[in-house]
CSV table of C-alpha atoms and ligand atoms in Angstrom, one decimal:
chain,number,residue,atom,x,y,z
A,360,MET,CA,-20.4,-0.1,0.9
A,361,ARG,CA,-18.3,-3.1,0.2
A,362,PHE,CA,-14.5,-2.7,0.2
A,363,LEU,CA,-11.7,-5.0,-1.0
A,364,VAL,CA,-8.5,-4.1,0.8
A,365,THR,CA,-5.3,-5.7,-0.5
A,366,GLY,CA,-2.4,-6.1,1.9
A,367,GLY,CA,-4.8,-5.7,4.7
A,368,ALA,CA,-2.7,-7.9,7.1
A,369,GLY,CA,0.3,-5.6,6.8
A,370,PHE,CA,1.2,-2.5,8.9
A,371,ILE,CA,-0.8,0.2,7.1
A,372,GLY,CA,-3.5,-2.0,5.5
A,373,SER,CA,-4.4,-3.6,8.9
A,374,HIS,CA,-4.7,-0.1,10.5
A,375,TYR,CA,-7.0,0.9,7.7
A,376,VAL,CA,-9.2,-2.2,8.1
A,377,ARG,CA,-9.3,-1.9,11.9
A,378,SER,CA,-10.4,1.7,11.6
A,379,LEU,CA,-13.0,0.9,8.9
A,380,LEU,CA,-14.5,-1.9,11.1
A,381,ALA,CA,-14.5,0.4,14.1
A,382,GLY,CA,-16.8,2.8,12.1
A,383,GLU,CA,-14.2,5.6,12.2
A,384,TYR,CA,-14.6,6.7,8.6
A,385,LYS,CA,-17.3,9.1,7.5
A,386,GLY,CA,-19.6,7.6,4.9
A,387,ALA,CA,-18.4,4.1,5.5
A,388,GLU,CA,-19.5,3.5,9.1
A,389,ASN,CA,-21.2,0.2,8.2
A,390,ALA,CA,-18.9,-0.9,5.4
A,391,SER,CA,-18.1,-4.5,4.9
A,392,VAL,CA,-14.6,-5.4,4.0
A,393,THR,CA,-12.8,-8.3,2.2
A,394,VAL,CA,-9.1,-8.5,3.0
A,395,LEU,CA,-6.8,-10.1,0.4
A,396,ASP,CA,-3.3,-10.8,1.7
A,397,LYS,CA,-0.6,-13.2,0.7
A,398,GLU,CA,0.8,-13.3,4.3
A,399,THR,CA,4.4,-12.8,3.3
A,400,TYR,CA,6.8,-12.4,6.3
A,401,ALA,CA,5.3,-8.8,6.6
A,402,GLY,CA,1.6,-9.8,6.8
A,403,ASN,CA,0.1,-11.3,9.9
A,404,ARG,CA,-3.5,-12.4,10.1
A,405,ALA,CA,-3.3,-11.6,13.9
A,406,ASN,CA,-3.1,-7.9,13.0
A,407,LEU,CA,-6.9,-8.1,12.3
A,408,PRO,CA,-9.8,-9.1,14.5
A,409,ALA,CA,-10.1,-12.9,14.8
A,410,ASP,CA,-13.7,-12.8,13.8
A,411,HIS,CA,-15.8,-9.8,12.7
A,412,PRO,CA,-19.3,-9.9,11.1
A,413,ARG,CA,-18.3,-7.3,8.5
A,414,MET,CA,-14.9,-8.8,7.5
A,415,THR,CA,-14.1,-11.6,5.2
A,416,TYR,CA,-10.4,-12.7,5.1
A,417,VAL,CA,-8.9,-14.3,2.1
A,418,ARG,CA,-5.3,-15.5,1.9
A,419,GLY,CA,-4.1,-15.0,-1.6
A,420,ASP,CA,-1.9,-13.3,-4.1
A,421,VAL,CA,-2.7,-10.0,-5.9
A,422,CYS,CA,-1.0,-11.5,-9.0
A,423,ASP,CA,-3.8,-14.2,-9.1
A,424,ARG,CA,-6.2,-12.9,-11.7
A,425,GLU,CA,-8.7,-15.8,-11.4
A,426,LEU,CA,-8.9,-15.3,-7.6
A,427,LEU,CA,-9.5,-11.5,-8.1
A,428,LEU,CA,-12.2,-12.1,-10.7
A,429,ASP,CA,-13.9,-14.5,-8.3
A,430,LEU,CA,-13.7,-12.1,-5.3
A,431,LEU,CA,-14.4,-8.7,-6.8
A,432,PRO,CA,-18.0,-8.8,-8.1
A,433,GLY,CA,-20.2,-7.0,-5.7
A,434,HIS,CA,-17.5,-4.7,-4.3
A,435,ASP,CA,-17.8,-1.0,-4.6
A,436,ALA,CA,-14.2,0.0,-3.9
A,437,VAL,CA,-10.7,-1.4,-3.9
A,438,VAL,CA,-8.0,0.1,-1.7
A,439,HIS,CA,-4.7,-1.3,-2.9
A,440,PHE,CA,-2.0,-1.5,-0.2
A,441,ALA,CA,-0.3,-4.8,-1.0
A,442,ALA,CA,3.3,-4.5,-1.8
A,443,GLU,CA,6.8,-5.6,-1.0
A,444,SER,CA,7.8,-2.6,1.1
A,445,HIS,CA,11.3,-2.8,2.5
A,446,VAL,CA,14.0,-0.9,0.6
A,447,ASP,CA,16.9,-2.9,2.0
A,448,ARG,CA,15.3,-6.2,0.8
A,449,SER,CA,14.9,-4.6,-2.7
A,450,VAL,CA,18.6,-4.0,-2.8
A,451,THR,CA,19.5,-7.6,-2.2
A,452,GLY,CA,16.6,-9.2,-4.2
A,453,ALA,CA,14.4,-7.1,-6.4
A,454,ALA,CA,12.4,-9.7,-8.4
A,455,GLU,CA,9.6,-10.1,-6.0
A,456,PHE,CA,9.2,-6.3,-5.8
A,457,PHE,CA,8.6,-6.0,-9.5
A,458,ARG,CA,6.3,-9.1,-9.5
A,459,THR,CA,4.0,-8.0,-6.6
A,460,ASN,CA,4.3,-4.2,-7.0
A,461,VAL,CA,4.0,-3.8,-10.8
A,462,LEU,CA,2.4,-7.0,-12.1
A,463,GLY,CA,0.2,-7.3,-8.9
A,464,THR,CA,-1.1,-3.7,-9.4
A,465,GLN,CA,-1.8,-4.3,-13.0
A,466,THR,CA,-3.7,-7.5,-12.2
A,467,VAL,CA,-5.7,-5.8,-9.4
A,468,LEU,CA,-6.7,-2.9,-11.6
A,469,ASP,CA,-7.5,-5.1,-14.6
A,470,ALA,CA,-9.8,-7.2,-12.5
A,471,ALA,CA,-11.4,-4.1,-11.0
A,472,LEU,CA,-12.1,-2.8,-14.5
A,473,VAL,CA,-13.6,-6.1,-15.7
A,474,THR,CA,-15.8,-6.5,-12.7
A,475,ASP,CA,-17.1,-2.9,-12.7
A,476,VAL,CA,-15.7,-1.8,-9.4
A,477,GLU,CA,-16.7,1.9,-9.0
A,478,ARG,CA,-13.7,3.3,-7.2
A,479,VAL,CA,-10.1,2.5,-6.6
A,480,VAL,CA,-7.3,4.0,-4.5
A,481,HIS,CA,-3.7,3.0,-5.3
A,482,VAL,CA,-1.4,3.6,-2.3
A,483,SER,CA,2.0,4.8,-3.7
A,484,THR,CA,4.9,6.5,-1.8
A,485,ASP,CA,7.0,9.7,-1.8
A,486,GLU,CA,10.0,7.5,-2.7
A,487,VAL,CA,8.8,7.6,-6.4
A,488,TYR,CA,10.1,11.2,-6.7
A,489,GLY,CA,13.7,10.3,-5.9
A,490,SER,CA,15.7,12.6,-3.6
A,491,ILE,CA,15.3,16.4,-3.2
A,492,GLU,CA,18.0,18.6,-1.7
A,493,LYS,CA,15.8,21.7,-1.1
A,494,GLY,CA,12.1,22.5,-1.3
A,495,SER,CA,9.3,20.0,-1.5
A,496,TRP,CA,7.7,17.9,-4.3
A,497,THR,CA,4.3,18.8,-5.7
A,498,GLU,CA,2.3,16.1,-7.4
A,499,ASP,CA,3.3,17.2,-10.9
A,500,ARG,CA,7.0,16.6,-10.3
A,501,PRO,CA,8.6,13.9,-12.5
A,502,LEU,CA,9.2,10.4,-11.0
A,503,LEU,CA,12.9,9.7,-10.6
A,504,PRO,CA,13.0,6.7,-8.3
A,505,ASN,CA,16.4,5.5,-7.1
A,506,SER,CA,16.0,2.2,-5.3
A,507,PRO,CA,14.5,-1.0,-6.8
A,508,TYR,CA,11.7,-0.6,-4.3
A,509,ALA,CA,11.0,3.0,-5.4
A,510,ALA,CA,11.3,2.0,-9.1
A,511,SER,CA,8.7,-0.8,-8.6
A,512,LYS,CA,6.4,1.6,-6.8
A,513,ALA,CA,6.9,4.2,-9.6
A,514,GLY,CA,6.0,1.5,-12.1
A,515,SER,CA,2.8,0.6,-10.2
A,516,ASP,CA,2.0,4.3,-9.9
A,517,LEU,CA,2.2,4.7,-13.7
A,518,VAL,CA,0.2,1.5,-14.3
A,519,ALA,CA,-2.5,3.1,-12.1
A,520,ARG,CA,-2.4,6.3,-14.2
A,521,SER,CA,-2.7,4.3,-17.4
A,522,TYR,CA,-5.8,2.4,-16.2
A,523,TRP,CA,-7.5,5.8,-15.5
A,524,ASN,CA,-6.3,7.4,-18.8
A,525,THR,CA,-6.9,4.5,-21.1
A,526,HIS,CA,-9.9,2.8,-19.6
A,527,GLY,CA,-11.5,5.5,-17.5
A,528,LEU,CA,-11.1,3.5,-14.3
A,529,ASP,CA,-12.2,5.8,-11.4
A,530,LEU,CA,-9.0,5.8,-9.6
A,531,SER,CA,-6.8,8.1,-7.5
A,532,VAL,CA,-3.2,7.7,-6.2
A,533,THR,CA,-1.8,8.7,-2.8
A,534,ARG,CA,1.9,9.3,-2.3
A,535,CYS,CA,2.7,9.3,1.4
A,536,SER,CA,5.9,10.0,3.4
A,537,ASN,CA,7.3,7.5,6.0
A,538,ASN,CA,4.7,6.1,8.3
A,539,TYR,CA,5.2,5.1,12.0
A,540,GLY,CA,2.9,3.6,14.6
A,541,PRO,CA,1.9,0.3,16.1
A,542,TYR,CA,2.1,-3.1,14.2
A,543,GLN,CA,5.0,-2.0,12.0
A,544,HIS,CA,7.4,-4.8,11.2
A,545,PRO,CA,10.5,-4.7,13.3
A,546,GLU,CA,12.7,-4.6,10.2
A,547,LYS,CA,11.8,-0.9,9.7
A,548,LEU,CA,13.7,1.9,11.4
A,549,ILE,CA,11.6,3.0,14.4
A,550,PRO,CA,10.4,-0.5,15.6
A,551,ARG,CA,13.8,-1.9,14.9
A,552,PHE,CA,15.6,0.7,17.0
A,553,VAL,CA,13.0,0.6,19.8
A,554,THR,CA,13.1,-3.3,20.0
A,555,ASN,CA,16.9,-3.3,19.8
A,556,LEU,CA,17.0,-1.0,22.8
A,557,PHE,CA,14.6,-3.2,24.8
A,558,GLU,CA,17.1,-6.0,24.3
A,559,GLY,CA,20.2,-4.0,24.8
A,560,ILE,CA,21.3,-4.3,21.2
A,561,PRO,CA,23.1,-1.3,19.5
A,562,LEU,CA,21.4,0.8,16.9
A,563,PRO,CA,22.9,0.5,13.4
A,564,VAL,CA,22.7,4.1,11.9
A,565,TYR,CA,23.4,4.2,8.1
A,566,GLY,CA,26.3,6.4,7.0
A,567,ASP,CA,26.5,9.7,9.0
A,568,GLY,CA,22.8,9.6,9.9
A,569,ARG,CA,22.1,12.9,8.0
A,570,ASN,CA,19.6,11.4,5.6
A,571,ARG,CA,16.3,13.3,6.1
A,572,ARG,CA,12.8,11.8,6.1
A,573,GLU,CA,9.3,13.2,6.6
A,574,TRP,CA,7.1,11.2,9.1
A,575,VAL,CA,3.4,10.8,9.5
A,576,HIS,CA,1.4,8.6,11.9
A,577,VAL,CA,-0.2,5.6,10.3
A,578,ASP,CA,-3.6,6.8,11.6
A,579,ASP,CA,-3.2,10.1,9.7
A,580,HIS,CA,-2.1,8.3,6.5
A,581,CYS,CA,-5.1,5.9,6.7
A,582,ARG,CA,-7.5,8.8,7.1
A,583,ALA,CA,-5.9,10.5,4.1
A,584,VAL,CA,-6.4,7.4,2.1
A,585,HIS,CA,-10.0,7.3,3.1
A,586,HIS,CA,-10.5,11.0,2.3
A,587,VAL,CA,-9.1,10.3,-1.2
A,588,LEU,CA,-11.3,7.3,-1.7
A,589,MET,CA,-14.5,9.2,-0.8
A,590,TRP,CA,-13.8,12.7,-2.1
A,591,GLY,CA,-10.7,12.5,-4.4
A,592,GLY,CA,-10.9,13.1,-8.1
A,593,ALA,CA,-10.5,10.4,-10.8
A,594,GLY,CA,-7.0,10.4,-12.2
A,595,GLU,CA,-5.8,12.7,-9.4
A,596,ILE,CA,-2.7,12.2,-7.3
A,597,TYR,CA,-2.5,13.4,-3.6
A,598,ASN,CA,0.7,13.8,-1.6
A,599,VAL,CA,0.4,13.0,2.1
A,600,GLY,CA,3.3,14.5,3.9
A,601,GLY,CA,2.7,15.3,7.5
A,602,GLY,CA,5.4,18.0,7.8
A,603,ASN,CA,7.6,16.2,10.5
A,604,GLU,CA,11.1,16.3,8.9
A,605,LEU,CA,14.0,14.8,10.8
A,606,THR,CA,17.4,13.4,10.1
A,607,ASN,CA,17.8,9.7,10.9
A,608,LEU,CA,20.2,10.8,13.7
A,609,ALA,CA,17.6,13.2,15.2
A,610,MET,CA,15.0,10.4,15.1
A,611,THR,CA,17.5,8.0,16.7
A,612,GLU,CA,18.2,10.5,19.5
A,613,GLN,CA,14.4,10.9,20.2
A,614,ILE,CA,14.1,7.1,20.4
A,615,LEU,CA,17.1,6.8,22.7
A,616,GLN,CA,15.5,9.4,25.0
A,617,LEU,CA,12.1,7.7,25.0
A,618,CYS,CA,13.7,4.4,25.8
A,619,GLY,CA,15.9,5.9,28.5
A,620,ALA,CA,19.1,4.7,26.7
A,621,GLU,CA,22.5,6.3,26.1
A,622,ARG,CA,23.9,7.8,22.9
A,623,SER,CA,26.7,5.2,23.2
A,624,MET,CA,24.2,2.7,21.8
A,625,ILE,CA,24.6,4.2,18.3
A,626,ARG,CA,26.8,2.3,15.8
A,627,TYR,CA,27.5,4.0,12.4
A,628,VAL,CA,27.3,1.3,9.7
A,629,THR,CA,28.1,1.3,6.0
A,630,ASP,CA,25.5,3.3,4.2
A,631,ARG,CA,22.7,1.7,2.2
A,632,LYS,CA,23.6,1.5,-1.5
A,633,GLY,CA,22.1,4.4,-3.4
A,634,HIS,CA,20.6,5.9,-0.2
A,635,ASP,CA,18.4,8.9,-0.9
A,636,LEU,CA,19.4,12.0,1.1
A,637,ARG,CA,16.1,13.7,1.6
A,638,TYR,CA,12.4,13.3,0.9
A,639,SER,CA,9.9,16.2,1.3
A,640,LEU,CA,6.3,16.5,0.1
A,641,ASP,CA,4.2,19.5,-0.5
A,642,ASP,CA,0.8,18.3,0.5
A,643,THR,CA,-1.2,21.5,0.0
A,644,LYS,CA,-3.5,19.8,-2.5
A,645,ILE,CA,-5.0,17.2,-0.1
A,646,ARG,CA,-5.2,19.8,2.7
A,647,GLU,CA,-7.0,22.5,0.6
A,648,GLU,CA,-9.1,20.3,-1.8
A,649,LEU,CA,-10.1,17.5,0.5
A,650,GLY,CA,-9.8,19.1,4.0
A,651,TRP,CA,-7.3,16.5,5.3
A,652,SER,CA,-4.7,17.4,7.9
A,653,PRO,CA,-2.7,15.3,10.3
A,654,ARG,CA,-4.1,15.1,13.8
A,655,ILE,CA,-1.3,13.3,15.7
A,656,ALA,CA,1.5,15.5,16.9
A,657,PHE,CA,4.8,13.8,16.2
A,658,ASP,CA,6.2,13.7,19.8
A,659,GLU,CA,3.0,12.3,21.1
A,660,GLY,CA,2.7,9.8,18.3
A,661,LEU,CA,6.2,8.6,18.7
A,662,ALA,CA,5.9,8.2,22.5
A,663,GLY,CA,2.7,6.2,21.9
A,664,THR,CA,4.4,4.0,19.4
A,665,VAL,CA,7.3,3.2,21.8
A,666,ALA,CA,4.8,2.4,24.5
A,667,TRP,CA,2.9,0.0,22.2
A,668,TYR,CA,6.1,-1.9,21.4
A,669,ARG,CA,6.9,-2.0,25.1
A,670,ASP,CA,3.5,-3.5,25.8
A,671,ASN,CA,3.5,-6.0,23.0
A,672,PRO,CA,6.8,-7.9,23.0
A,673,GLN,CA,5.0,-11.1,21.9
A,674,TRP,CA,3.9,-9.4,18.7
A,675,TRP,CA,7.3,-8.0,17.6
A,676,LYS,CA,9.2,-11.1,18.7
A,677,ALA,CA,6.9,-13.3,16.6
A,678,ALA,CA,7.1,-10.9,13.6
A,679,ARG,CA,10.9,-10.9,13.9
A,680,ASN,CA,11.1,-14.7,14.1
A,681,ALA,CA,8.8,-15.0,11.0
A,682,SER,CA,11.2,-12.8,9.0
A,683,SER,CA,14.5,-13.8,7.6
A,684,ALA,CA,15.8,-10.2,7.8
A,685,ASP,CA,19.5,-9.9,8.6
A,686,ARG,CA,20.5,-7.6,11.4
A,687,PRO,CA,23.8,-6.0,10.9
B,1174,NAD,P1,3.9,-4.0,4.8
B,1174,NAD,O1,5.1,-4.7,4.2
B,1174,NAD,O2,3.8,-3.9,6.3
B,1174,NAD,O3,2.6,-4.8,4.3
B,1174,NAD,C1,2.4,-5.3,3.0
B,1174,NAD,C2,1.3,-6.3,3.0
B,1174,NAD,O4,1.1,-6.7,1.7
B,1174,NAD,C3,1.6,-7.5,3.9
B,1174,NAD,O5,0.5,-7.9,4.6
B,1174,NAD,C4,1.9,-8.6,2.8
B,1174,NAD,O6,1.6,-9.9,3.3
B,1174,NAD,C5,1.1,-8.2,1.7
B,1174,NAD,N1,1.5,-8.7,0.4
B,1174,NAD,C6,2.8,-8.6,-0.1
B,1174,NAD,N2,2.8,-9.2,-1.3
B,1174,NAD,C7,1.6,-9.6,-1.6
B,1174,NAD,C8,1.0,-10.2,-2.7
B,1174,NAD,N3,1.7,-10.6,-3.8
B,1174,NAD,N4,-0.4,-10.5,-2.7
B,1174,NAD,C9,-1.1,-10.1,-1.6
B,1174,NAD,N5,-0.6,-9.5,-0.5
B,1174,NAD,C10,0.7,-9.3,-0.5
B,1174,NAD,O7,3.8,-2.6,4.1
B,1174,NAD,P2,3.2,-1.3,4.6
B,1174,NAD,O8,4.3,-0.5,5.3
B,1174,NAD,O9,1.9,-1.5,5.4
B,1174,NAD,O10,2.9,-0.5,3.3
B,1174,NAD,C11,1.6,-0.7,2.6
B,1174,NAD,C12,1.6,0.2,1.4
B,1174,NAD,O11,1.8,1.5,1.7
B,1174,NAD,C13,2.6,-0.3,0.3
B,1174,NAD,O12,2.1,-0.2,-0.9
B,1174,NAD,C14,3.7,0.8,0.5
B,1174,NAD,O13,4.5,0.9,-0.6
B,1174,NAD,C15,2.9,2.0,0.9
B,1174,NAD,N6,3.6,3.0,1.7
B,1174,NAD,C16,4.3,2.6,2.8
B,1174,NAD,C17,4.9,3.6,3.6
B,1174,NAD,C18,5.6,3.3,4.9
B,1174,NAD,O14,6.2,4.1,5.5
B,1174,NAD,N7,5.5,2.1,5.4
B,1174,NAD,C19,4.9,5.0,3.2
B,1174,NAD,C20,4.3,5.3,2.0
B,1174,NAD,C21,3.6,4.3,1.2
């Protein structure tokens, strides 16, 4: 099988590509992969093997139709991870989110259609559903995105649906909860707090810290994406939850403990504009229909993640320097 993976130099996409090349995915043990990545501040070529006989790396934009039409012939599958992914950045500058996430997805899917790619997975997010006070979302719940990031992902999610419904493109969508693990950009909550503590910098907790998120290890998410690619149904949507729900404050306390730091490192800062209170997915469908379930226990996964950042300061310092993110 030949895969094209967009956004394959980012956090989740690079984990997927490394796992694919390591032969970890059933039915794709010898797959070859083309990575297409623009290398924004969030994408790093060094997240992938320097040289691998089954990998071709292309630096380019998912909005570049000519490039996609050139690259795609001969590929069996597209896994579409590429996106602008940081909610805070979408609050201060949304244009790039709509360009890459909506127009980029439309361009990728159109090129996949024209070049007869057999199978596509579009990687969406739980944030498309909005915020839920009680209970959990099933896949048939309406999309009520609140942030510009979530709105752009909801747009791309609906573009995906339209290419299946109108053109019969064999495509499935995954909607996953918050990921954690190695190689995540230090602008995101867990790596930011961990690396702050390594440098003795306080932890900026939004509002009262009571916002609740569900967490899944990146390795479990990537296996879910692969299950969906191989065994998911055309036009079907699959929630990928993981079941580890924590307030941001509880997460912060676990990080403090793992880093051997005091609670006095917490600083409550002005809440994010339009901050969703709670996300929660019902992922019965992927568990029962495709036989996926998470393998990495949260405590173990979080400890492993903290250890990875402790062992790789050169990685996160370079990522932080490459980024223009403000640090309140
Ligand atoms: P990331 O920001 O770490 O990586 C995104 C990658 O896309 C980067 O390598 C970047 O260079 C690339 N990219 C951005 N714009 C591009 C463009 N125009 N053309 C080509 N490449 C481009 O993001 P991530 O956390 O790895 O997320 C990957 C996908 O998973 C996204 O679609 C995101 O919405 C989704 N998702 C993320 C999470 C999470 O917790 N991180 C949860 C659910 C879903």
